[in-house]
Amino acid sequence: MADLLDIAPATAVDVVKIDGHRIVLRGVSVNAIASIVARFPALKSIATGSSSDDFMGRMIAGCGAAIGPIIAAACGHLGEEQYEQRAAALLPEQQLKLLRAIFGLTFPNGIGSFVEELTGLISGPSEGAKVVKVRLRKSPSISPPSSDAGSRPTMQ
């Protein structure tokens, strides 16, 4: 049987090279995500749009101001202004390179899978969920008990 320590990706990291420097990144925790979303409510637009909407447009609008804090959080510096400002000042190509690695670590099954799980948690069981009823007491047998005379002999 698996234990929480067996499944927790505490050591999952990715190393991204930027201008010859190795940047070690970790996935962003739920606490860090909540903190960043509280500071930048536009990030909610990423999760609220339908799949037919322009995902990249929502991503750019949602992540624009939050890119520095997201990168800083993945580097282990959540809420540290100096790191957030430095990350926000990186070139867009560098930011996207880091963001790709961060999303891969934070959402290993894709952000769509995360949004689906979150939506299920918020909305409760889906309409197609099967309801199962369980009897708590033993039901009497429908068939009559067999008599010794009328029953077939068994082979031994």
Short mmCIF file of C-alpha atoms in Angstrom, two decimals:
data_model
loop_
_atom_site.label_atom_id
_atom_site.label_comp_id
_atom_site.label_asym_id
_atom_site.label_seq_id
_atom_site.Cartn_x
_atom_site.Cartn_y
_atom_site.Cartn_z
CA MET A 1 0.00 0.00 0.00
CA ALA A 2 1.34 3.43 -0.97
CA ASP A 3 2.00 6.12 1.58
CA LEU A 4 1.68 9.89 1.12
CA LEU A 5 5.47 10.15 1.07
CA ASP A 6 5.54 7.70 -1.85
CA ILE A 7 3.39 9.90 -4.08
CA ALA A 8 4.35 13.42 -2.97
CA PRO A 9 6.67 14.90 -5.63
CA ALA A 10 8.80 16.77 -3.08
CA THR A 11 11.94 16.26 -5.13
CA ALA A 12 10.52 17.02 -8.59
CA VAL A 13 12.63 19.79 -10.09
CA ASP A 14 13.53 21.08 -13.52
CA VAL A 15 16.65 22.99 -14.48
CA VAL A 16 16.38 25.67 -17.15
CA LYS A 17 19.43 27.38 -18.62
CA ILE A 18 19.18 31.10 -19.27
CA ASP A 19 22.24 33.02 -20.46
CA GLY A 20 24.51 30.24 -19.20
CA HIS A 21 22.92 30.22 -15.73
CA ARG A 22 21.14 27.14 -14.39
CA ILE A 23 17.80 28.03 -12.77
CA VAL A 24 16.32 25.32 -10.54
CA LEU A 25 12.51 25.30 -10.58
CA ARG A 26 9.93 23.44 -8.53
CA GLY A 27 6.19 23.11 -8.98
CA VAL A 28 4.09 25.84 -7.41
CA SER A 29 2.09 24.62 -4.38
CA VAL A 30 -1.64 25.14 -3.90
CA ASN A 31 -0.86 27.66 -1.14
CA ALA A 32 1.35 29.64 -3.51
CA ILE A 33 -1.27 29.45 -6.29
CA ALA A 34 -3.94 30.75 -3.90
CA SER A 35 -1.67 33.57 -2.77
CA ILE A 36 -0.87 34.61 -6.34
CA VAL A 37 -4.50 34.37 -7.51
CA ALA A 38 -5.56 36.52 -4.54
CA ARG A 39 -3.07 39.17 -5.66
CA PHE A 40 -3.90 38.83 -9.38
CA PRO A 41 -7.60 37.94 -9.85
CA ALA A 42 -7.20 38.04 -13.65
CA LEU A 43 -5.58 34.59 -13.35
CA LYS A 44 -9.06 33.18 -12.73
CA SER A 45 -9.85 33.80 -16.41
CA ILE A 46 -7.53 30.93 -17.34
CA ALA A 47 -9.72 28.42 -15.54
CA THR A 48 -13.13 29.94 -16.29
CA GLY A 49 -13.08 30.00 -20.11
CA SER A 50 -14.47 27.17 -22.19
CA SER A 51 -12.19 24.97 -24.27
CA SER A 52 -13.31 26.73 -27.47
CA ASP A 53 -12.15 30.11 -26.16
CA ASP A 54 -8.75 31.53 -27.03
CA PHE A 55 -6.63 29.85 -24.34
CA MET A 56 -3.45 31.74 -25.24
CA GLY A 57 -5.29 35.06 -25.03
CA ARG A 58 -6.61 34.17 -21.58
CA MET A 59 -3.15 32.96 -20.56
CA ILE A 60 -1.47 36.22 -21.61
CA ALA A 61 -4.16 38.35 -19.97
CA GLY A 62 -4.09 36.30 -16.78
CA CYS A 63 -0.33 35.89 -16.45
CA GLY A 64 0.80 39.31 -17.62
CA ALA A 65 1.29 41.01 -14.26
CA ALA A 66 1.64 37.73 -12.35
CA ILE A 67 4.54 36.27 -14.36
CA GLY A 68 7.18 37.63 -11.97
CA PRO A 69 5.52 36.24 -8.83
CA ILE A 70 4.87 32.88 -10.52
CA ILE A 71 8.53 32.49 -11.53
CA ALA A 72 9.73 33.70 -8.10
CA ALA A 73 7.44 31.19 -6.36
CA ALA A 74 8.81 28.33 -8.49
CA CYS A 75 12.33 29.42 -7.52
CA GLY A 76 11.38 29.25 -3.82
CA HIS A 77 10.89 32.98 -3.30
CA LEU A 78 7.12 33.44 -3.02
CA GLY A 79 6.21 37.01 -2.14
CA GLU A 80 9.80 38.30 -2.22
CA GLU A 81 9.58 41.55 -4.15
CA GLN A 82 13.21 41.65 -5.33
CA TYR A 83 12.89 38.21 -6.98
CA GLU A 84 9.46 39.01 -8.42
CA GLN A 85 10.73 42.24 -10.01
CA ARG A 86 13.80 40.53 -11.45
CA ALA A 87 11.66 37.74 -12.93
CA ALA A 88 9.21 40.30 -14.35
CA ALA A 89 12.12 42.10 -16.07
CA LEU A 90 13.30 39.00 -17.97
CA LEU A 91 12.82 38.87 -21.72
CA PRO A 92 9.48 37.37 -22.81
CA GLU A 93 11.24 34.37 -24.40
CA GLN A 94 13.07 33.67 -21.13
CA GLN A 95 9.86 34.04 -19.13
CA LEU A 96 8.04 31.60 -21.41
CA LYS A 97 10.89 29.10 -21.16
CA LEU A 98 10.64 29.24 -17.36
CA LEU A 99 6.83 29.24 -17.39
CA ARG A 100 6.73 26.11 -19.56
CA ALA A 101 8.90 24.24 -17.05
CA ILE A 102 6.87 25.59 -14.11
CA PHE A 103 3.57 24.48 -15.65
CA GLY A 104 5.03 21.04 -16.39
CA LEU A 105 6.04 20.63 -12.75
CA THR A 106 2.90 22.17 -11.26
CA PHE A 107 0.39 20.48 -13.59
CA PRO A 108 2.03 17.23 -14.78
CA ASN A 109 -1.27 16.08 -16.37
CA GLY A 110 -1.93 19.49 -17.93
CA ILE A 111 -3.85 22.47 -16.63
CA GLY A 112 -7.04 21.09 -18.20
CA SER A 113 -6.89 18.07 -15.91
CA PHE A 114 -6.38 20.36 -12.90
CA VAL A 115 -9.32 22.58 -13.89
CA GLU A 116 -11.50 19.50 -14.42
CA GLU A 117 -10.66 18.17 -10.95
CA LEU A 118 -11.22 21.60 -9.39
CA THR A 119 -14.56 22.00 -11.16
CA GLY A 120 -15.63 18.55 -9.96
CA LEU A 121 -14.67 19.45 -6.42
CA ILE A 122 -16.64 22.69 -6.54
CA SER A 123 -19.74 21.40 -8.34
CA GLY A 124 -19.98 18.01 -6.63
CA PRO A 125 -20.70 14.74 -8.41
CA SER A 126 -21.48 14.97 -12.10
CA GLU A 127 -24.95 14.27 -13.49
CA GLY A 128 -23.81 10.91 -14.79
CA ALA A 129 -22.68 9.77 -11.35
CA LYS A 130 -24.14 6.40 -10.39
CA VAL A 131 -26.00 6.20 -7.11
CA VAL A 132 -25.43 2.96 -5.23
CA LYS A 133 -27.76 1.80 -2.46
CA VAL A 134 -26.55 -0.69 0.11
CA ARG A 135 -28.82 -2.83 2.30
CA LEU A 136 -27.87 -2.93 5.91
CA ARG A 137 -29.74 -6.13 6.83
CA LYS A 138 -29.87 -9.55 5.27
CA SER A 139 -32.83 -10.24 3.00
CA PRO A 140 -34.79 -13.46 3.37
CA SER A 141 -34.30 -15.99 0.61
CA ILE A 142 -36.94 -15.88 -2.15
CA SER A 143 -36.72 -19.59 -2.97
CA PRO A 144 -38.27 -22.14 -0.59
CA PRO A 145 -35.89 -24.36 1.37
CA SER A 146 -35.15 -27.65 -0.35
CA SER A 147 -36.27 -30.85 1.33
CA ASP A 148 -34.09 -33.90 1.71
CA ALA A 149 -36.43 -36.10 -0.32
CA GLY A 150 -36.83 -33.72 -3.23
CA SER A 151 -33.23 -32.65 -3.55
CA ARG A 152 -30.80 -34.20 -5.96
CA PRO A 153 -28.07 -36.41 -4.59
CA THR A 154 -24.65 -34.85 -4.65
CA MET A 155 -21.60 -36.68 -5.84
CA GLN A 156 -18.84 -37.01 -3.39
#
